[in-house]
Amino acid sequence: MWRHIAANALTFFTVALFLIAGLVTWGVSEYSATGPLKEPVCLRVPSGTTMRAVSNDLASQGAILSPAIFRLGADYAAKTDDLKQGSFLIPQGASMEEITDIVTRGGANTCGTEVVYRIGVNRTLAEVRDLDPATGDFVKKAEFEPLGDTVVPTAYEEVRAQPDTTYRIVVAEGVTSWQIVQALNGLDVLEGDVAEVPAEGMLAPDSYPIQPGNSVATLVEQMLISQERILAEAWDQRAADLPFESPQEALTLASIVEKETAIAEERPLVASVLVNRVRDGMRLQFDPTIIYGITRGQGLLDRPIRESDIAGTTERELHGDVLYNTYVVDGLPAGPIANPGRAAIEAAVNPASTDYLYFVADGSGGHAFASTLEEHNRNVARWREIEAERAAQADPEAQAIAE
């Protein structure tokens, strides 16, 4: 009898082992199998959240079928204690194993709410936006001018109180150092003002992730280091026959290129005009240098350029000397007139090989380039015709009188 009982027990134990092994094999397969999610979702993991809460949230969003298997898999992989706070984009069909990796490896948020501060030439904007996981596009919730608007949108105040909101500062190409420092000092997300404005041209236009409480000085230093690196790398790869001898002169030329065109394919062409003029001993005669000579980068010139500005009288009256007006000074101005981006710097040290000496707007947003004054005058005449046509279209009464 005892032998019979022992045999039955052994059989039961063997069957149980096979069942457990099969269950484990099935669980492992389920854990690594393609998930049921039909479209991406954004998973928010607040501080202090447990893996149980995350698994239940994932199940409620249709990302996993079994919270228990998800937790067991995370435990088996020794990742339960590695759960990170943040907002994570869970892609369509992600397996439980892939999701576990996403929520435990950390790093920058990949979805959720973002505040972007855009420092531009004309103004600074703050934009509150959410990533739509289904489309991959950002949906704007609010936009305002943080340095000018007295009423702050409620959406901004709400997301500022959320711990998983991410922040970026985007500096546009062509902004002056003074404008950048003034904007950074005025943002409520940063701390500590910077009194001394860095040298013009030495702050790299780029996108900079930040966190509330970061210091303005630290961010400015990051911009300085970045621009120094960009300039050094470009200078090392410069063309052999440039008519200037220092990285600073290249930066000056790049800043003029940046102010003259925003079209990527035109930058090397504009740079070629500058280089050809310097090489031929011609004055550059670019209007943005006049404006910088007057303002020194501190704000915008809120009026058209006058004959006295072209003659250098205004700059001389304001600053005692003419240093930037390329209608008056020979060669390059005294220094950069804005902060150029990487593309403009690279164009300055590797300009297109052309014989162009002139360019003017062509009416399409770009420019018409010319090698001779005669050709340039024809381009100017065409541009004036376009301007007249646009003025007439904007004022039908004046057009009727003219006819």
mmCIF file of C-alpha atoms in Angstrom:
data_model
loop_
_atom_site.group_PDB
_atom_site.id
_atom_site.type_symbol
_atom_site.label_atom_id
_atom_site.label_comp_id
_atom_site.label_asym_id
_atom_site.label_seq_id
_atom_site.Cartn_x
_atom_site.Cartn_y
_atom_site.Cartn_z
ATOM 1 C CA MET A 1 0.000 0.000 0.000
ATOM 2 C CA TRP A 2 2.744 2.401 0.937
ATOM 3 C CA ARG A 3 4.464 1.572 -2.291
ATOM 4 C CA HIS A 4 1.257 2.450 -4.162
ATOM 5 C CA ILE A 5 0.871 5.748 -2.297
ATOM 6 C CA ALA A 6 4.491 6.663 -2.999
ATOM 7 C CA ALA A 7 4.054 5.861 -6.661
ATOM 8 C CA ASN A 8 0.943 8.064 -6.855
ATOM 9 C CA ALA A 9 2.715 10.889 -5.044
ATOM 10 C CA LEU A 10 5.660 10.656 -7.407
ATOM 11 C CA THR A 11 3.322 10.720 -10.381
ATOM 12 C CA PHE A 12 1.471 13.764 -8.956
ATOM 13 C CA PHE A 13 4.746 15.545 -8.260
ATOM 14 C CA THR A 14 6.025 14.813 -11.769
ATOM 15 C CA VAL A 15 2.801 16.086 -13.327
ATOM 16 C CA ALA A 16 2.946 19.180 -11.116
ATOM 17 C CA LEU A 17 6.515 19.881 -12.241
ATOM 18 C CA PHE A 18 5.507 19.573 -15.870
ATOM 19 C CA LEU A 19 2.555 21.889 -15.277
ATOM 20 C CA ILE A 20 4.719 24.453 -13.491
ATOM 21 C CA ALA A 21 7.369 24.249 -16.214
ATOM 22 C CA GLY A 22 4.704 24.691 -18.849
ATOM 23 C CA LEU A 23 3.221 27.624 -16.954
ATOM 24 C CA VAL A 24 6.631 29.263 -16.640
ATOM 25 C CA THR A 25 7.333 28.685 -20.325
ATOM 26 C CA TRP A 26 3.966 30.174 -21.222
ATOM 27 C CA GLY A 27 4.560 33.149 -18.920
ATOM 28 C CA VAL A 28 7.980 33.842 -20.434
ATOM 29 C CA SER A 29 6.485 33.605 -23.905
ATOM 30 C CA GLU A 30 3.674 35.998 -22.984
ATOM 31 C CA TYR A 31 6.144 38.412 -21.370
ATOM 32 C CA SER A 32 8.230 38.695 -24.546
ATOM 33 C CA ALA A 33 5.408 38.385 -27.089
ATOM 34 C CA THR A 34 4.029 41.264 -29.153
ATOM 35 C CA GLY A 35 1.606 43.239 -27.026
ATOM 36 C CA PRO A 36 -2.047 44.069 -27.718
ATOM 37 C CA LEU A 37 -1.596 47.855 -28.005
ATOM 38 C CA LYS A 38 -3.181 49.067 -31.252
ATOM 39 C CA GLU A 39 -1.674 52.579 -31.168
ATOM 40 C CA PRO A 40 0.964 54.326 -29.029
ATOM 41 C CA VAL A 41 0.020 55.660 -25.594
ATOM 42 C CA CYS A 42 1.700 57.976 -23.113
ATOM 43 C CA LEU A 43 2.367 56.363 -19.734
ATOM 44 C CA ARG A 44 2.883 58.776 -16.839
ATOM 45 C CA VAL A 45 4.815 57.415 -13.864
ATOM 46 C CA PRO A 46 4.588 59.837 -10.915
ATOM 47 C CA SER A 47 7.195 59.870 -8.170
ATOM 48 C CA GLY A 48 6.651 57.081 -5.646
ATOM 49 C CA THR A 49 4.524 54.931 -7.958
ATOM 50 C CA THR A 50 4.808 51.153 -7.563
ATOM 51 C CA MET A 51 5.191 48.533 -10.290
ATOM 52 C CA ARG A 52 1.736 47.230 -9.317
ATOM 53 C CA ALA A 53 0.180 50.629 -10.047
ATOM 54 C CA VAL A 54 2.065 50.861 -13.336
ATOM 55 C CA SER A 55 0.937 47.382 -14.405
ATOM 56 C CA ASN A 56 -2.682 48.223 -13.623
ATOM 57 C CA ASP A 57 -2.426 51.497 -15.566
ATOM 58 C CA LEU A 58 -0.936 49.667 -18.543
ATOM 59 C CA ALA A 59 -3.744 47.111 -18.448
ATOM 60 C CA SER A 60 -6.393 49.859 -18.301
ATOM 61 C CA GLN A 61 -4.859 51.465 -21.411
ATOM 62 C CA GLY A 62 -4.822 48.157 -23.261
ATOM 63 C CA ALA A 63 -1.031 47.909 -23.376
ATOM 64 C CA ILE A 64 -0.803 44.547 -21.547
ATOM 65 C CA LEU A 65 -3.182 41.638 -20.921
ATOM 66 C CA SER A 66 -1.865 40.408 -17.567
ATOM 67 C CA PRO A 67 -0.621 42.779 -14.837
ATOM 68 C CA ALA A 68 0.520 39.734 -12.845
ATOM 69 C CA ILE A 69 2.780 38.417 -15.619
ATOM 70 C CA PHE A 70 4.139 41.922 -16.142
ATOM 71 C CA ARG A 71 5.089 42.194 -12.448
ATOM 72 C CA LEU A 72 6.517 38.665 -12.317
ATOM 73 C CA GLY A 73 8.605 39.353 -15.413
ATOM 74 C CA ALA A 74 9.926 42.595 -13.929
ATOM 75 C CA ASP A 75 10.754 40.766 -10.692
ATOM 76 C CA TYR A 76 12.519 37.937 -12.544
ATOM 77 C CA ALA A 77 14.579 40.511 -14.493
ATOM 78 C CA ALA A 78 15.425 42.269 -11.202
ATOM 79 C CA LYS A 79 14.014 45.549 -12.545
ATOM 80 C CA THR A 80 11.122 46.183 -10.152
ATOM 81 C CA ASP A 81 13.200 48.500 -7.983
ATOM 82 C CA ASP A 82 14.498 50.393 -11.053
ATOM 83 C CA LEU A 83 11.150 52.034 -11.899
ATOM 84 C CA LYS A 84 11.736 55.634 -13.007
ATOM 85 C CA GLN A 85 9.569 58.719 -12.704
ATOM 86 C CA GLY A 86 8.550 60.362 -15.969
ATOM 87 C CA SER A 87 6.352 60.231 -19.047
ATOM 88 C CA PHE A 88 7.105 57.434 -21.471
ATOM 89 C CA LEU A 89 5.836 56.755 -24.978
ATOM 90 C CA ILE A 90 4.729 53.115 -25.237
ATOM 91 C CA PRO A 91 4.802 52.115 -28.918
ATOM 92 C CA GLN A 92 2.212 50.058 -30.719
ATOM 93 C CA GLY A 93 2.579 46.309 -30.110
ATOM 94 C CA ALA A 94 5.267 46.739 -27.422
ATOM 95 C CA SER A 95 5.889 43.552 -25.439
ATOM 96 C CA MET A 96 5.798 43.525 -21.641
ATOM 97 C CA GLU A 97 9.556 42.997 -21.711
ATOM 98 C CA GLU A 98 10.044 46.101 -23.880
ATOM 99 C CA ILE A 99 7.722 48.167 -21.683
ATOM 100 C CA THR A 100 9.623 47.099 -18.569
ATOM 101 C CA ASP A 101 12.840 48.295 -20.183
ATOM 102 C CA ILE A 102 11.233 51.624 -21.148
ATOM 103 C CA VAL A 103 9.995 52.453 -17.630
ATOM 104 C CA THR A 104 13.181 51.340 -15.856
ATOM 105 C CA ARG A 105 16.051 52.654 -17.996
ATOM 106 C CA GLY A 106 15.203 56.332 -17.352
ATOM 107 C CA GLY A 107 16.446 59.226 -19.428
ATOM 108 C CA ALA A 108 14.515 62.134 -20.910
ATOM 109 C CA ASN A 109 10.748 61.974 -21.095
ATOM 110 C CA THR A 110 9.536 60.758 -24.471
ATOM 111 C CA CYS A 111 5.980 62.070 -24.252
ATOM 112 C CA GLY A 112 3.691 64.112 -22.057
ATOM 113 C CA THR A 113 3.641 67.862 -21.517
ATOM 114 C CA GLU A 114 6.490 70.089 -22.631
ATOM 115 C CA VAL A 115 7.159 73.795 -22.171
ATOM 116 C CA VAL A 116 9.327 75.329 -24.883
ATOM 117 C CA TYR A 117 10.761 78.836 -24.471
ATOM 118 C CA ARG A 118 11.676 80.189 -27.913
ATOM 119 C CA ILE A 119 14.129 83.102 -27.924
ATOM 120 C CA GLY A 120 13.791 84.796 -31.305
ATOM 121 C CA VAL A 121 15.009 87.934 -32.996
ATOM 122 C CA ASN A 122 11.711 89.784 -32.554
ATOM 123 C CA ARG A 123 10.321 88.289 -29.346
ATOM 124 C CA THR A 124 10.434 85.457 -26.822
ATOM 125 C CA LEU A 125 7.559 82.977 -26.724
ATOM 126 C CA ALA A 126 6.597 80.285 -24.221
ATOM 127 C CA GLU A 127 4.673 77.374 -25.694
ATOM 128 C CA VAL A 128 2.848 74.705 -23.692
ATOM 129 C CA ARG A 129 2.222 71.558 -25.720
ATOM 130 C CA ASP A 130 1.364 67.857 -25.391
ATOM 131 C CA LEU A 131 2.580 65.030 -27.567
ATOM 132 C CA ASP A 132 -0.271 63.130 -29.220
ATOM 133 C CA PRO A 133 0.994 59.507 -29.051
ATOM 134 C CA ALA A 134 -1.265 58.394 -31.890
ATOM 135 C CA THR A 135 0.120 60.873 -34.433
ATOM 136 C CA GLY A 136 3.503 61.773 -32.977
ATOM 137 C CA ASP A 137 2.566 65.455 -33.327
ATOM 138 C CA PHE A 138 2.548 68.076 -30.594
ATOM 139 C CA VAL A 139 -0.755 69.721 -29.727
ATOM 140 C CA LYS A 140 -0.399 73.326 -28.569
ATOM 141 C CA LYS A 141 -2.266 74.100 -25.325
ATOM 142 C CA ALA A 142 -1.127 77.679 -24.747
ATOM 143 C CA GLU A 143 1.296 80.302 -26.048
ATOM 144 C CA PHE A 144 2.303 83.639 -24.552
ATOM 145 C CA GLU A 145 5.168 86.098 -24.236
ATOM 146 C CA PRO A 146 6.773 85.438 -20.836
ATOM 147 C CA LEU A 147 8.674 88.735 -20.868
ATOM 148 C CA GLY A 148 5.734 90.924 -21.836
ATOM 149 C CA ASP A 149 2.328 89.401 -21.098
ATOM 150 C CA THR A 150 0.907 90.322 -17.712
ATOM 151 C CA VAL A 151 -1.654 87.501 -17.731
ATOM 152 C CA VAL A 152 -0.118 84.032 -17.621
ATOM 153 C CA PRO A 153 -2.295 81.284 -19.154
ATOM 154 C CA THR A 154 -3.839 78.852 -16.679
ATOM 155 C CA ALA A 155 -2.468 75.943 -18.715
ATOM 156 C CA TYR A 156 1.069 77.179 -18.060
ATOM 157 C CA GLU A 157 0.500 77.445 -14.300
ATOM 158 C CA GLU A 158 -1.011 73.966 -14.246
ATOM 159 C CA VAL A 159 1.852 72.247 -16.062
ATOM 160 C CA ARG A 160 4.449 74.119 -14.009
ATOM 161 C CA ALA A 161 2.963 72.357 -10.978
ATOM 162 C CA GLN A 162 3.255 68.918 -12.586
ATOM 163 C CA PRO A 163 6.474 67.042 -11.706
ATOM 164 C CA ASP A 164 6.768 65.248 -15.061
ATOM 165 C CA THR A 165 6.635 68.372 -17.261
ATOM 166 C CA THR A 166 9.742 68.778 -19.390
ATOM 167 C CA TYR A 167 11.342 72.080 -20.400
ATOM 168 C CA ARG A 168 13.481 73.308 -23.281
ATOM 169 C CA ILE A 169 14.952 76.633 -24.327
ATOM 170 C CA VAL A 170 15.339 77.108 -28.076
ATOM 171 C CA VAL A 171 17.611 79.940 -29.228
ATOM 172 C CA ALA A 172 17.079 80.981 -32.848
ATOM 173 C CA GLU A 173 19.932 81.758 -35.211
ATOM 174 C CA GLY A 174 20.656 85.458 -35.610
ATOM 175 C CA VAL A 175 19.712 86.532 -32.061
ATOM 176 C CA THR A 176 22.220 88.821 -30.337
ATOM 177 C CA SER A 177 23.966 87.982 -27.086
ATOM 178 C CA TRP A 178 22.207 90.858 -25.328
ATOM 179 C CA GLN A 179 18.816 89.554 -26.434
ATOM 180 C CA ILE A 180 19.646 86.057 -25.193
ATOM 181 C CA VAL A 181 20.792 87.229 -21.764
ATOM 182 C CA GLN A 182 17.796 89.535 -21.361
ATOM 183 C CA ALA A 183 15.423 86.693 -22.232
ATOM 184 C CA LEU A 184 17.077 84.152 -19.938
ATOM 185 C CA ASN A 185 17.137 86.599 -17.039
ATOM 186 C CA GLY A 186 13.396 87.141 -17.475
ATOM 187 C CA LEU A 187 12.264 83.501 -17.462
ATOM 188 C CA ASP A 188 10.655 82.315 -14.226
ATOM 189 C CA VAL A 189 11.905 78.770 -14.759
ATOM 190 C CA LEU A 190 15.556 79.822 -14.301
ATOM 191 C CA GLU A 191 17.345 81.311 -11.300
ATOM 192 C CA GLY A 192 20.073 83.908 -10.902
ATOM 193 C CA ASP A 193 20.558 86.773 -13.350
ATOM 194 C CA VAL A 194 23.645 87.258 -15.507
ATOM 195 C CA ALA A 195 24.866 90.860 -15.545
ATOM 196 C CA GLU A 196 27.710 90.635 -18.070
ATOM 197 C CA VAL A 197 26.751 89.969 -21.672
ATOM 198 C CA PRO A 198 29.092 87.472 -23.394
ATOM 199 C CA ALA A 199 30.952 88.427 -26.542
ATOM 200 C CA GLU A 200 28.724 88.763 -29.597
ATOM 201 C CA GLY A 201 28.550 85.627 -31.695
ATOM 202 C CA MET A 202 29.796 83.287 -28.959
ATOM 203 C CA LEU A 203 26.449 81.810 -27.814
ATOM 204 C CA ALA A 204 25.407 78.787 -29.874
ATOM 205 C CA PRO A 205 21.827 78.873 -31.192
ATOM 206 C CA ASP A 206 20.360 75.464 -30.338
ATOM 207 C CA SER A 207 17.774 73.571 -28.280
ATOM 208 C CA TYR A 208 18.751 73.204 -24.606
ATOM 209 C CA PRO A 209 16.875 70.881 -22.209
ATOM 210 C CA ILE A 210 16.577 72.475 -18.772
ATOM 211 C CA GLN A 211 15.005 71.830 -15.387
ATOM 212 C CA PRO A 212 13.256 74.372 -13.161
ATOM 213 C CA GLY A 213 15.782 76.016 -10.911
ATOM 214 C CA ASN A 214 18.719 75.766 -13.308
ATOM 215 C CA SER A 215 20.893 78.870 -13.225
ATOM 216 C CA VAL A 216 21.150 81.343 -16.073
ATOM 217 C CA ALA A 217 24.929 81.397 -15.660
ATOM 218 C CA THR A 218 25.194 77.626 -16.135
ATOM 219 C CA LEU A 219 23.101 77.723 -19.297
ATOM 220 C CA VAL A 220 25.096 80.640 -20.742
ATOM 221 C CA GLU A 221 28.319 78.750 -20.049
ATOM 222 C CA GLN A 222 26.887 75.733 -21.876
ATOM 223 C CA MET A 223 26.103 77.940 -24.881
ATOM 224 C CA LEU A 224 29.613 79.402 -24.841
ATOM 225 C CA ILE A 225 31.287 75.988 -24.717
ATOM 226 C CA SER A 226 29.065 74.722 -27.531
ATOM 227 C CA GLN A 227 29.847 77.673 -29.821
ATOM 228 C CA GLU A 228 33.560 77.436 -29.135
ATOM 229 C CA ARG A 229 33.472 73.772 -30.142
ATOM 230 C CA ILE A 230 31.422 74.415 -33.296
ATOM 231 C CA LEU A 231 33.730 77.245 -34.378
ATOM 232 C CA ALA A 232 36.890 75.222 -33.706
ATOM 233 C CA GLU A 233 35.592 72.210 -35.650
ATOM 234 C CA ALA A 234 34.559 74.370 -38.610
ATOM 235 C CA TRP A 235 37.860 76.286 -38.611
ATOM 236 C CA ASP A 236 39.789 73.020 -38.717
ATOM 237 C CA GLN A 237 37.833 72.065 -41.858
ATOM 238 C CA ARG A 238 38.090 75.482 -43.562
ATOM 239 C CA ALA A 239 38.896 76.053 -47.207
ATOM 240 C CA ALA A 240 42.515 76.823 -48.024
ATOM 241 C CA ASP A 241 42.162 80.188 -49.779
ATOM 242 C CA LEU A 242 40.030 82.298 -47.437
ATOM 243 C CA PRO A 243 40.790 86.051 -47.351
ATOM 244 C CA PHE A 244 40.837 86.134 -43.543
ATOM 245 C CA GLU A 245 43.118 84.562 -40.985
ATOM 246 C CA SER A 246 41.288 83.926 -37.710
ATOM 247 C CA PRO A 247 38.263 82.039 -36.362
ATOM 248 C CA GLN A 248 36.932 85.352 -35.026
ATOM 249 C CA GLU A 249 36.855 86.819 -38.532
ATOM 250 C CA ALA A 250 35.084 83.679 -39.733
ATOM 251 C CA LEU A 251 32.516 84.144 -36.969
ATOM 252 C CA THR A 252 32.001 87.757 -38.027
ATOM 253 C CA LEU A 253 31.426 86.757 -41.632
ATOM 254 C CA ALA A 254 29.094 83.932 -40.522
ATOM 255 C CA SER A 255 26.981 86.370 -38.516
ATOM 256 C CA ILE A 256 26.391 88.479 -41.631
ATOM 257 C CA VAL A 257 25.474 85.364 -43.609
ATOM 258 C CA GLU A 258 22.997 84.471 -40.841
ATOM 259 C CA LYS A 259 21.322 87.883 -40.975
ATOM 260 C CA GLU A 260 21.136 87.952 -44.765
ATOM 261 C CA THR A 261 19.425 84.620 -45.441
ATOM 262 C CA ALA A 262 17.480 81.944 -43.606
ATOM 263 C CA ILE A 263 17.483 79.580 -46.600
ATOM 264 C CA ALA A 264 19.903 76.697 -46.043
ATOM 265 C CA GLU A 265 21.038 76.287 -49.644
ATOM 266 C CA GLU A 266 21.695 80.022 -49.979
ATOM 267 C CA ARG A 267 24.137 80.320 -47.092
ATOM 268 C CA PRO A 268 27.212 79.135 -49.057
ATOM 269 C CA LEU A 269 26.209 81.467 -51.917
ATOM 270 C CA VAL A 270 25.862 84.499 -49.645
ATOM 271 C CA ALA A 271 29.168 83.558 -48.033
ATOM 272 C CA SER A 272 30.760 83.447 -51.480
ATOM 273 C CA VAL A 273 29.595 87.016 -52.171
ATOM 274 C CA LEU A 274 31.147 88.192 -48.899
ATOM 275 C CA VAL A 275 34.400 86.336 -49.524
ATOM 276 C CA ASN A 276 34.642 87.562 -53.130
ATOM 277 C CA ARG A 277 34.078 91.161 -52.053
ATOM 278 C CA VAL A 278 36.678 90.958 -49.294
ATOM 279 C CA ARG A 279 39.126 89.307 -51.699
ATOM 280 C CA ASP A 280 38.528 91.996 -54.361
ATOM 281 C CA GLY A 281 38.832 94.866 -51.877
ATOM 282 C CA MET A 282 35.175 95.896 -52.276
ATOM 283 C CA ARG A 283 33.174 97.253 -49.371
ATOM 284 C CA LEU A 284 30.587 94.739 -48.209
ATOM 285 C CA GLN A 285 27.654 97.202 -47.988
ATOM 286 C CA PHE A 286 25.218 95.059 -46.008
ATOM 287 C CA ASP A 287 22.319 96.715 -44.184
ATOM 288 C CA PRO A 288 22.321 94.422 -41.093
ATOM 289 C CA THR A 289 25.760 95.781 -40.189
ATOM 290 C CA ILE A 290 24.336 99.318 -40.213
ATOM 291 C CA ILE A 291 21.582 98.284 -37.821
ATOM 292 C CA TYR A 292 24.003 96.586 -35.439
ATOM 293 C CA GLY A 293 26.285 99.615 -35.500
ATOM 294 C CA ILE A 294 23.389 101.715 -34.243
ATOM 295 C CA THR A 295 21.807 99.315 -31.719
ATOM 296 C CA ARG A 296 24.913 97.314 -30.718
ATOM 297 C CA GLY A 297 22.534 94.362 -30.578
ATOM 298 C CA GLN A 298 20.419 95.853 -27.791
ATOM 299 C CA GLY A 299 16.957 95.558 -29.272
ATOM 300 C CA LEU A 300 15.584 96.234 -32.723
ATOM 301 C CA LEU A 301 15.807 99.328 -34.937
ATOM 302 C CA ASP A 302 12.149 100.399 -34.980
ATOM 303 C CA ARG A 303 12.391 102.536 -38.120
ATOM 304 C CA PRO A 304 13.655 102.290 -41.701
ATOM 305 C CA ILE A 305 17.324 102.888 -42.440
ATOM 306 C CA ARG A 306 18.033 106.540 -43.291
ATOM 307 C CA GLU A 307 20.636 108.164 -45.508
ATOM 308 C CA SER A 308 22.385 109.402 -42.358
ATOM 309 C CA ASP A 309 22.585 105.793 -41.130
ATOM 310 C CA ILE A 310 24.219 104.685 -44.393
ATOM 311 C CA ALA A 311 26.686 107.568 -44.136
ATOM 312 C CA GLY A 312 27.607 106.422 -40.630
ATOM 313 C CA THR A 313 26.466 109.632 -38.955
ATOM 314 C CA THR A 314 24.046 107.938 -36.542
ATOM 315 C CA GLU A 315 26.571 105.350 -35.368
ATOM 316 C CA ARG A 316 29.205 108.041 -34.886
ATOM 317 C CA GLU A 317 26.800 110.220 -32.880
ATOM 318 C CA LEU A 318 25.744 107.318 -30.645
ATOM 319 C CA HIS A 319 29.068 105.576 -30.097
ATOM 320 C CA GLY A 320 31.752 108.032 -31.134
ATOM 321 C CA ASP A 321 33.065 105.977 -34.031
ATOM 322 C CA VAL A 322 31.943 103.911 -37.014
ATOM 323 C CA LEU A 323 32.934 100.280 -36.432
ATOM 324 C CA TYR A 324 30.218 98.162 -37.996
ATOM 325 C CA ASN A 325 28.827 100.091 -40.964
ATOM 326 C CA THR A 326 30.128 98.173 -43.996
ATOM 327 C CA TYR A 327 29.108 101.036 -46.289
ATOM 328 C CA VAL A 328 31.814 103.065 -44.533
ATOM 329 C CA VAL A 329 34.456 100.639 -43.196
ATOM 330 C CA ASP A 330 36.618 98.491 -45.439
ATOM 331 C CA GLY A 331 36.454 94.716 -45.144
ATOM 332 C CA LEU A 332 34.672 93.031 -42.272
ATOM 333 C CA PRO A 333 33.049 95.026 -39.449
ATOM 334 C CA ALA A 334 34.651 95.179 -36.007
ATOM 335 C CA GLY A 335 33.064 91.904 -34.908
ATOM 336 C CA PRO A 336 30.027 89.633 -35.193
ATOM 337 C CA ILE A 337 26.615 91.253 -35.443
ATOM 338 C CA ALA A 338 24.635 88.288 -34.050
ATOM 339 C CA ASN A 339 25.034 84.672 -32.984
ATOM 340 C CA PRO A 340 25.277 82.495 -36.101
ATOM 341 C CA GLY A 341 24.270 78.845 -36.164
ATOM 342 C CA ARG A 342 26.439 75.922 -37.180
ATOM 343 C CA ALA A 343 25.297 76.006 -40.832
ATOM 344 C CA ALA A 344 26.214 79.674 -41.268
ATOM 345 C CA ILE A 345 29.622 79.118 -39.651
ATOM 346 C CA GLU A 346 30.331 76.162 -41.906
ATOM 347 C CA ALA A 347 29.261 78.201 -44.952
ATOM 348 C CA ALA A 348 31.565 81.049 -43.927
ATOM 349 C CA VAL A 349 34.650 78.824 -43.876
ATOM 350 C CA ASN A 350 33.595 76.751 -46.889
ATOM 351 C CA PRO A 351 31.758 79.148 -49.217
ATOM 352 C CA ALA A 352 30.468 78.112 -52.608
ATOM 353 C CA SER A 353 32.881 78.578 -55.501
ATOM 354 C CA THR A 354 31.263 81.420 -57.476
ATOM 355 C CA ASP A 355 32.109 84.768 -59.032
ATOM 356 C CA TYR A 356 29.057 86.423 -57.473
ATOM 357 C CA LEU A 357 29.502 89.928 -56.098
ATOM 358 C CA TYR A 358 25.880 90.976 -55.640
ATOM 359 C CA PHE A 359 22.486 89.675 -54.563
ATOM 360 C CA VAL A 360 19.007 91.072 -54.029
ATOM 361 C CA ALA A 361 15.628 89.663 -53.019
ATOM 362 C CA ASP A 362 13.889 87.769 -55.821
ATOM 363 C CA GLY A 363 10.307 87.917 -54.557
ATOM 364 C CA SER A 364 10.075 84.233 -53.619
ATOM 365 C CA GLY A 365 11.729 84.536 -50.223
ATOM 366 C CA GLY A 366 15.172 83.930 -51.673
ATOM 367 C CA HIS A 367 17.714 85.990 -53.561
ATOM 368 C CA ALA A 368 18.886 86.602 -57.115
ATOM 369 C CA PHE A 369 22.690 86.507 -57.392
ATOM 370 C CA ALA A 370 24.802 88.350 -59.947
ATOM 371 C CA SER A 371 28.426 88.570 -61.011
ATOM 372 C CA THR A 372 28.261 91.985 -62.677
ATOM 373 C CA LEU A 373 26.744 95.305 -61.719
ATOM 374 C CA GLU A 374 24.713 95.346 -64.923
ATOM 375 C CA GLU A 375 23.133 91.995 -64.127
ATOM 376 C CA HIS A 376 22.558 93.076 -60.541
ATOM 377 C CA ASN A 377 20.802 96.269 -61.645
ATOM 378 C CA ARG A 378 18.393 94.185 -63.726
ATOM 379 C CA ASN A 379 17.673 92.019 -60.675
ATOM 380 C CA VAL A 380 17.093 95.137 -58.567
ATOM 381 C CA ALA A 381 14.716 96.556 -61.168
ATOM 382 C CA ARG A 382 12.762 93.310 -61.180
ATOM 383 C CA TRP A 383 12.568 93.335 -57.388
ATOM 384 C CA ARG A 384 11.237 96.906 -57.409
ATOM 385 C CA GLU A 385 8.552 95.840 -59.881
ATOM 386 C CA ILE A 386 7.543 93.042 -57.518
ATOM 387 C CA GLU A 387 7.415 95.471 -54.604
ATOM 388 C CA ALA A 388 5.230 97.851 -56.608
ATOM 389 C CA GLU A 389 2.885 95.045 -57.617
ATOM 390 C CA ARG A 390 2.525 93.920 -54.016
ATOM 391 C CA ALA A 391 1.893 97.463 -52.828
ATOM 392 C CA ALA A 392 -0.825 97.881 -55.453
ATOM 393 C CA GLN A 393 -2.473 94.610 -54.452
ATOM 394 C CA ALA A 394 -2.420 95.684 -50.827
ATOM 395 C CA ASP A 395 -4.036 99.032 -51.676
ATOM 396 C CA PRO A 396 -6.693 98.549 -54.421
ATOM 397 C CA GLU A 397 -7.756 102.235 -54.245
ATOM 398 C CA ALA A 398 -4.249 103.389 -55.075
ATOM 399 C CA GLN A 399 -4.153 100.949 -57.971
ATOM 400 C CA ALA A 400 -7.461 102.275 -59.312
ATOM 401 C CA ILE A 401 -6.204 105.867 -59.153
ATOM 402 C CA ALA A 402 -2.970 104.890 -60.908
ATOM 403 C CA GLU A 403 -4.987 103.295 -63.725
#
